[in-house]
PDB file of C-alpha atoms in Angstrom:
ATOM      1  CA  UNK G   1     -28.878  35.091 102.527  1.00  0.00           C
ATOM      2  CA  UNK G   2     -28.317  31.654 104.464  1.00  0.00           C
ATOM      3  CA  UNK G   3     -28.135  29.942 101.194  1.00  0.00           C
ATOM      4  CA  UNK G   4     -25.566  30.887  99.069  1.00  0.00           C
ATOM      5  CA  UNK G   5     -21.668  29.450  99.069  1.00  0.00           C
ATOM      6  CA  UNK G   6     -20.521  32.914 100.962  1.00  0.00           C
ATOM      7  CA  UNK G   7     -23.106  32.255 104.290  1.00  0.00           C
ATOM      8  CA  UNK G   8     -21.457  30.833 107.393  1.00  0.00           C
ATOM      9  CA  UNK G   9     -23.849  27.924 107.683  1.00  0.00           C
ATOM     10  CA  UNK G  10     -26.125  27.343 104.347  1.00  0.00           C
ATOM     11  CA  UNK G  11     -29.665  25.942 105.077  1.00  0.00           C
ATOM     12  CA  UNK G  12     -29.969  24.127 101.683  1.00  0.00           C
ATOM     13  CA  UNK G  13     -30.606  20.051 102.259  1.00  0.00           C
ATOM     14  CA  UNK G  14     -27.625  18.293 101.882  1.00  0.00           C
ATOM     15  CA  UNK G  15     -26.867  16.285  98.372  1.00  0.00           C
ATOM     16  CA  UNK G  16     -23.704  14.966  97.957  1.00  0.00           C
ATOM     17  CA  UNK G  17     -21.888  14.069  94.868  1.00  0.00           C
ATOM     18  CA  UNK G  18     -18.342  12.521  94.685  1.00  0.00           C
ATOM     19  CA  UNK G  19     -16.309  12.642  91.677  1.00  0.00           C
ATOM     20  CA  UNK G  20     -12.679  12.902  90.768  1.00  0.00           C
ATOM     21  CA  UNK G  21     -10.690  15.384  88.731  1.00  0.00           C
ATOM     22  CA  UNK G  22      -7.051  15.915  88.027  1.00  0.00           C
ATOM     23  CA  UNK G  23      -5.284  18.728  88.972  1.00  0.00           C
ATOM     24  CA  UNK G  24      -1.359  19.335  89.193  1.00  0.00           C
ATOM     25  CA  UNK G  25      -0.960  15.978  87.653  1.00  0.00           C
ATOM     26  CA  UNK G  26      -2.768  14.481  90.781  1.00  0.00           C
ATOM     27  CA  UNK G  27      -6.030  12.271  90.511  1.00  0.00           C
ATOM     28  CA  UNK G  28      -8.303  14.193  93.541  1.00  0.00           C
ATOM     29  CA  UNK G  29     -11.373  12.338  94.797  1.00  0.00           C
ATOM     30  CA  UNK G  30     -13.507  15.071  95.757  1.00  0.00           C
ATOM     31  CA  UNK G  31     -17.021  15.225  97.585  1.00  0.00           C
ATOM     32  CA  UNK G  32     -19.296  18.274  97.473  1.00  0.00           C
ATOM     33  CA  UNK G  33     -22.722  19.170  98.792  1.00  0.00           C
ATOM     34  CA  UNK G  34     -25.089  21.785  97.816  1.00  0.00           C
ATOM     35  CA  UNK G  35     -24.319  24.651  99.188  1.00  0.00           C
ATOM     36  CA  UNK G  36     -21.050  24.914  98.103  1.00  0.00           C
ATOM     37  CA  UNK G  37     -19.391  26.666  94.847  1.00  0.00           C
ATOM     38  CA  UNK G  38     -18.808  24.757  91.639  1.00  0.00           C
ATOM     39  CA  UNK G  39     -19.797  21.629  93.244  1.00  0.00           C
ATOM     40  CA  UNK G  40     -20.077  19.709  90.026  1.00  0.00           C
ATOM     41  CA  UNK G  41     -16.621  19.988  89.013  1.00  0.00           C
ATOM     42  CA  UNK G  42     -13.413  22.349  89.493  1.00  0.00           C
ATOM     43  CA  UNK G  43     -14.436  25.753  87.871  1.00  0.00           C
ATOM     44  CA  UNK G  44     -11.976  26.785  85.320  1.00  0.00           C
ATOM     45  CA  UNK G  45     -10.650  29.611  87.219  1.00  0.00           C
ATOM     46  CA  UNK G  46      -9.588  27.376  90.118  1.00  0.00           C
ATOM     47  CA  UNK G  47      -7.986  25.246  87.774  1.00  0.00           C
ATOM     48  CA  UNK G  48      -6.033  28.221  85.768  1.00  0.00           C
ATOM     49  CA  UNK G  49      -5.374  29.754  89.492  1.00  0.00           C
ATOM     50  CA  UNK G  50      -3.512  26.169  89.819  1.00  0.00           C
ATOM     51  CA  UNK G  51      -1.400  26.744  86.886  1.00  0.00           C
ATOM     52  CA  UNK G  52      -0.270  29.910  86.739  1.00  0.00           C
ATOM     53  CA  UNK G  53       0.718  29.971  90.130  1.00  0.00           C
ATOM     54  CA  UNK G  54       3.887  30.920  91.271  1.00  0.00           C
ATOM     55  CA  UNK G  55       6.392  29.648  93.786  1.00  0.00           C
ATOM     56  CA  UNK G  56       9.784  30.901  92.552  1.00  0.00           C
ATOM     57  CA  UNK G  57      11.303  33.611  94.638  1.00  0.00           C
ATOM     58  CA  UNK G  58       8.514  33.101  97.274  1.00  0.00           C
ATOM     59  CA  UNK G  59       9.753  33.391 101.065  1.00  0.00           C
ATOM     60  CA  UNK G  60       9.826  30.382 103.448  1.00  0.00           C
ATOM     61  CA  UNK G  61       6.063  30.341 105.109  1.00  0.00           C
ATOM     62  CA  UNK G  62       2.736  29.148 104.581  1.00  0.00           C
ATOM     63  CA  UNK G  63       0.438  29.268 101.726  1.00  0.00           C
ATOM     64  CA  UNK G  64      -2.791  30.953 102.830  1.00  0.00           C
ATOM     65  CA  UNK G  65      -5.767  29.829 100.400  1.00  0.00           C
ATOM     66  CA  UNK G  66      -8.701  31.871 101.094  1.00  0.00           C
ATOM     67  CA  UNK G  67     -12.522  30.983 100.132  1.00  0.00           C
ATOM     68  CA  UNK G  68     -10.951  27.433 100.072  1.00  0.00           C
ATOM     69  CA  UNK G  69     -14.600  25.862  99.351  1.00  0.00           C
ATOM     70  CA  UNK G  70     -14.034  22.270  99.218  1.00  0.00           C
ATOM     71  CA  UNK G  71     -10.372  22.649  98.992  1.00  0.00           C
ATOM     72  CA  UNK G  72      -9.452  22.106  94.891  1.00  0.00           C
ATOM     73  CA  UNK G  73      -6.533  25.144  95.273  1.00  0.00           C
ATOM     74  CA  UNK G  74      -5.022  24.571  98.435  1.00  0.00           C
ATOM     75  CA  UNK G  75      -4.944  21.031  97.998  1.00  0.00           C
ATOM     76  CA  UNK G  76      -3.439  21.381  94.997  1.00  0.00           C
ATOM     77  CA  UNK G  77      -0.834  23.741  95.851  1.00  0.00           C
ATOM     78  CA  UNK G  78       0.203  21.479  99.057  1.00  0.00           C
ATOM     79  CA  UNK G  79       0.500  18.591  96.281  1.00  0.00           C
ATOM     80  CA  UNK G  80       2.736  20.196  93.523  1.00  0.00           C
ATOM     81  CA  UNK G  81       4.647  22.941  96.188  1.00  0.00           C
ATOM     82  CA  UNK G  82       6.748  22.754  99.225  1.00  0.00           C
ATOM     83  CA  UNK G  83       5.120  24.699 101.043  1.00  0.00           C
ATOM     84  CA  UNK G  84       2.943  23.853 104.065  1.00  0.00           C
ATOM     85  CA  UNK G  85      -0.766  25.294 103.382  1.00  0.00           C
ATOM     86  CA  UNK G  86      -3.174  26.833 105.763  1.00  0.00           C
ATOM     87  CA  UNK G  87      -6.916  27.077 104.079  1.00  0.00           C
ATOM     88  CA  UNK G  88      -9.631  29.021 105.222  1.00  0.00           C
ATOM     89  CA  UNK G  89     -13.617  29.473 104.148  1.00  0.00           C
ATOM     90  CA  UNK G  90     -16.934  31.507 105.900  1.00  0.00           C
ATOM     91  CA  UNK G  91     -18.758  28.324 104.645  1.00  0.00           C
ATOM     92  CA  UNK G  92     -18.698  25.558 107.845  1.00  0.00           C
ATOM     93  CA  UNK G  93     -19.824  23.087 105.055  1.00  0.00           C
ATOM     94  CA  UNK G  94     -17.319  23.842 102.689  1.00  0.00           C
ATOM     95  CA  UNK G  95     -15.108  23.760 105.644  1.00  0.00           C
ATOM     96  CA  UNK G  96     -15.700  20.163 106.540  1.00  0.00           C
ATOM     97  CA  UNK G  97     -15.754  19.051 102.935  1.00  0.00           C
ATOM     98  CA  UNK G  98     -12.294  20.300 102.391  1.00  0.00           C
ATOM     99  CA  UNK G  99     -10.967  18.534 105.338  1.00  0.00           C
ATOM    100  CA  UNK G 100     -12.694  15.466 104.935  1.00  0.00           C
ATOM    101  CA  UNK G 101     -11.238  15.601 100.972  1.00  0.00           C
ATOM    102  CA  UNK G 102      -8.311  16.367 102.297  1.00  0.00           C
ATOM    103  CA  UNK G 103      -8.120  13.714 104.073  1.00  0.00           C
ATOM    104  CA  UNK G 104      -9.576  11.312 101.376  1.00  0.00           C
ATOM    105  CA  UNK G 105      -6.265  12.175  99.325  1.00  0.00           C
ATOM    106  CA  UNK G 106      -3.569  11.887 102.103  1.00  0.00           C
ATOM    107  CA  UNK G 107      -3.220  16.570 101.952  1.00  0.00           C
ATOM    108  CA  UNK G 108      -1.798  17.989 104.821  1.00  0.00           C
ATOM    109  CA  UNK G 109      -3.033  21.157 105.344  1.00  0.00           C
ATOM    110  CA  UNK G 110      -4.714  23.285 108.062  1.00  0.00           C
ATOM    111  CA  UNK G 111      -8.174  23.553 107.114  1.00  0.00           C
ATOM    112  CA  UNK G 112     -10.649  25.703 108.762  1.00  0.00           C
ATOM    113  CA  UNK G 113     -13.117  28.099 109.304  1.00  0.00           C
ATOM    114  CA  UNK G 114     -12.766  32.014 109.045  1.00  0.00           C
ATOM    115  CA  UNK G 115     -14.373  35.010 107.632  1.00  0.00           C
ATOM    116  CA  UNK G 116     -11.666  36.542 105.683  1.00  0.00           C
ATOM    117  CA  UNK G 117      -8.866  37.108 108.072  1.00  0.00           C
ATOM    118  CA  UNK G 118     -10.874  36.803 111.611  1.00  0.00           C
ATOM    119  CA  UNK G 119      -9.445  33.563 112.436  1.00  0.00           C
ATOM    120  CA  UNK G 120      -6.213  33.022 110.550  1.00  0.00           C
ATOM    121  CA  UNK G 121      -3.534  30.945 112.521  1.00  0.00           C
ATOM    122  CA  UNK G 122      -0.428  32.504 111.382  1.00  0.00           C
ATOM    123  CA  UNK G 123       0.867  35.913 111.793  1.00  0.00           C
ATOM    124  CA  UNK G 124       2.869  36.194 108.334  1.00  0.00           C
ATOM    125  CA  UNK G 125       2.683  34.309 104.913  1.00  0.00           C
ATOM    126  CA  UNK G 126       4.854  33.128 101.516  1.00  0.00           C
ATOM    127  CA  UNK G 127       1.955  33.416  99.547  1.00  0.00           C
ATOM    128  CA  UNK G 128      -2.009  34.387  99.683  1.00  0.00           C
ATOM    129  CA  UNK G 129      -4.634  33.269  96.770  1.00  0.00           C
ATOM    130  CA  UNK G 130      -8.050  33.177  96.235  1.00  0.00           C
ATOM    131  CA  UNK G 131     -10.558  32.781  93.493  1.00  0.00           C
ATOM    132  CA  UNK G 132     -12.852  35.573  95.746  1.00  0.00           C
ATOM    133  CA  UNK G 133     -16.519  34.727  95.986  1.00  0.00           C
ATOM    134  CA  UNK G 134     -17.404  37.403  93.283  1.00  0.00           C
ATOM    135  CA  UNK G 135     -20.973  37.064  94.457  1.00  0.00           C
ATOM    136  CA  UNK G 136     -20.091  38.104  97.900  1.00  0.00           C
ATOM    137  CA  UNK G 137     -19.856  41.687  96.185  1.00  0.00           C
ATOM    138  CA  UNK G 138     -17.540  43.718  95.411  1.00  0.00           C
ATOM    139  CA  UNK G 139     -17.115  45.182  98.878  1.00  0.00           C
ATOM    140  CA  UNK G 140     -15.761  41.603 100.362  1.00  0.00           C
ATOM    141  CA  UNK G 141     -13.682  40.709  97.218  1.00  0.00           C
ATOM    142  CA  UNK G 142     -12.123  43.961  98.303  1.00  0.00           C
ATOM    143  CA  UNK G 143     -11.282  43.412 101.509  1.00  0.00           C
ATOM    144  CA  UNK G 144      -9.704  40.335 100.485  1.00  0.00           C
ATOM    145  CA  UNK G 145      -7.542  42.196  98.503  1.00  0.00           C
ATOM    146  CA  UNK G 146      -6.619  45.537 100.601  1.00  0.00           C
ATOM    147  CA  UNK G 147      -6.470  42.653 104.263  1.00  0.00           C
ATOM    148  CA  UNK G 148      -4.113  40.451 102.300  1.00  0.00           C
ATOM    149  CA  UNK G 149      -1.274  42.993 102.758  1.00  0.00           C
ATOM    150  CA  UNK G 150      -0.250  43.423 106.145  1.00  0.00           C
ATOM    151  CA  UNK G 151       0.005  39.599 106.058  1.00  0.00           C
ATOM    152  CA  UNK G 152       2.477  38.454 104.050  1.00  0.00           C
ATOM    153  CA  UNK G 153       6.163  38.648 104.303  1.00  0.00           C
ATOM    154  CA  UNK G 154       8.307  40.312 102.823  1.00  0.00           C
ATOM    155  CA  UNK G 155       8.734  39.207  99.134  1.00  0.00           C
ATOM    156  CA  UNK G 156       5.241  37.161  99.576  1.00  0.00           C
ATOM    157  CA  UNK G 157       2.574  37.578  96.781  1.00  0.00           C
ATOM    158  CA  UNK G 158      -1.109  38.146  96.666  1.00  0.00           C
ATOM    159  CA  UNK G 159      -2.622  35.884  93.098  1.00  0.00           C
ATOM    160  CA  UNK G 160      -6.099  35.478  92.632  1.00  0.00           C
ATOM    161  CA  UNK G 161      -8.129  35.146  90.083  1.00  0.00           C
ATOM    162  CA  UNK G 162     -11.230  36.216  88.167  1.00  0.00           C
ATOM    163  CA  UNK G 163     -12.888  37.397  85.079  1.00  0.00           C
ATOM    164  CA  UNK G 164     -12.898  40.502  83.445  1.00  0.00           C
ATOM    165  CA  UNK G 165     -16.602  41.033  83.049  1.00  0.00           C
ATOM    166  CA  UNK G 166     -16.772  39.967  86.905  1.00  0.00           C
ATOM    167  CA  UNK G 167     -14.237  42.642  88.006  1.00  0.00           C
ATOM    168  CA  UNK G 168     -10.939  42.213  86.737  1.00  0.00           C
ATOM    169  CA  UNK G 169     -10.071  45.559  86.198  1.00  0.00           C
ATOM    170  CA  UNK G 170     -11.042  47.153  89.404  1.00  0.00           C
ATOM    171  CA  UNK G 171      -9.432  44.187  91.547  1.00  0.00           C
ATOM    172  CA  UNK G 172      -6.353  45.201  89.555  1.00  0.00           C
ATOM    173  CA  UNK G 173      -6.600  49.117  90.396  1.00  0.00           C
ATOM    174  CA  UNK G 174      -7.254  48.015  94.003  1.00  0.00           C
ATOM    175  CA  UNK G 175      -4.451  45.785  93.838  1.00  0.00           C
ATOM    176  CA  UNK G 176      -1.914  48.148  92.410  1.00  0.00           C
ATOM    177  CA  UNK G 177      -3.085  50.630  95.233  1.00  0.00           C
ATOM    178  CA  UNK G 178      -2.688  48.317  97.841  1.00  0.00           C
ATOM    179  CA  UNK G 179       0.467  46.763  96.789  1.00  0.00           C
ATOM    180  CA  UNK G 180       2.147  49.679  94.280  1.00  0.00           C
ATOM    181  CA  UNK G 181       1.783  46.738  92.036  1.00  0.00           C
ATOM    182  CA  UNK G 182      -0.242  44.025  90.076  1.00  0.00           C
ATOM    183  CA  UNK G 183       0.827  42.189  87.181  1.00  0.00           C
ATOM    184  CA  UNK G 184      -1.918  39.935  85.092  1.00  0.00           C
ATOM    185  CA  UNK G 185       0.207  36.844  84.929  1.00  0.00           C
ATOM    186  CA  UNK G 186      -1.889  34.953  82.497  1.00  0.00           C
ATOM    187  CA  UNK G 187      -5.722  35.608  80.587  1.00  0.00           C
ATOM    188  CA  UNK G 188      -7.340  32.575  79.826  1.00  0.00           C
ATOM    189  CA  UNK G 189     -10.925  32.370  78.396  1.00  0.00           C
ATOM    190  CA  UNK G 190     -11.641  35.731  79.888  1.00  0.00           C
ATOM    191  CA  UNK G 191     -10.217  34.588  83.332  1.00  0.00           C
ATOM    192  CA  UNK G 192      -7.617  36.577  84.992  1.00  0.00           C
ATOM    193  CA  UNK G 193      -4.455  35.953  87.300  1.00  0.00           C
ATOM    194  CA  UNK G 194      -3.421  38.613  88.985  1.00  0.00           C
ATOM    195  CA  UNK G 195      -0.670  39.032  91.195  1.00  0.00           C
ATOM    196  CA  UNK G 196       0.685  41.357  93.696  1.00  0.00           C
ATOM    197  CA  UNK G 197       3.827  41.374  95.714  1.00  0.00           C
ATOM    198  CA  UNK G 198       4.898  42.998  98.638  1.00  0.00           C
ATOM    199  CA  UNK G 199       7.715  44.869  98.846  1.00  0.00           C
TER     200      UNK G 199
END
């Protein structure tokens, strides 16, 4: 198990790649490693994540991306939004990529390592999302989900997203019983964003 994106410290040798890729009308550099997700380029549902998030009506706070990987979302969202941005990943190597990328492309952002919630700094949040390590199973994609609750503010909103044949549906009942509601904000190529929002 020490060698998939989801282990705390992956055993696989290290091969890293840097590339760039533009997201929220920002050219990122990025540099990935093996054992991390998508490490080749963005993976479409980060990317749709980025664009159909939403900021409108969201409290004061921090943005809480969790499963950060190498930091694509979060370092996004602290480019195009107001909002300061906390990120978080299981992965320590993901975990140092995204703070030496952020880095690499002047992002402020608090970057580091937690298993879910264990180790978040803040007590409250504007906004959670997460593109959940599906792969993880369905168990931790859940507790994502049902943990994501008691931690935002008032008015804050759970989004995350991920495909229907991957789980869609269930995240959504889970969602909807956690919240009392979930709305798929957008499908795209069998990707969905779903969002949440405590009331």
């Amino acid at each position: 198990m020490t060698n998939h994106y989801y282990s705390e410290n992956p055993e696989t040798a290290h091969d890293l790649h840097q590339w760039s890729f533009e997201l929220a009308g920002k050219n990122f550099q990025f540099v990935t490693d093996s054992g991390v997700f998508s490490r080749d380029t963005v993976d479409y549902g980060s990317r749709a994540l980025i664009e159909h998030f939403e900021t409108e009506g969201l409290p004061a706070g921090t943005l809480l991306d969790v499963g950060c990987g190498y930091g694509p979302i979060g370092m996004a969202l602290a480019h195009q939004t107001e909002h300061s941005v906390e990120m978080i990943d299981v992965n320590n190597r993901a975990v140092t990529l995204a703070q030496e990328n952020a880095k690499r492309n002047n992002i402020e952002a608090d970057i580091h390592q937690s298993n879910i919630y264990e180790n978040v700094h803040q007590k409250e949040y504007a906004a959670i999302v997460s593109n959940p390590p599906i792969r993880a199973g369905k168990k931790v994609v859940h507790q994502i989900l049902s943990e994501a609750e008691p931690l935002l503010k008032i008015g804050g909103t759970l989004t995350i997203v991920i495909q229907k044949k991957q789980g869609a549906p269930s995240a959504k009942s889970k969602m909807e019983e956690v919240f009392g509601n979930a709305e798929i904000v957008a499908k795209d190529k069998g990707y969905y964003i779903i969002r949440s929002t405590k009331e």
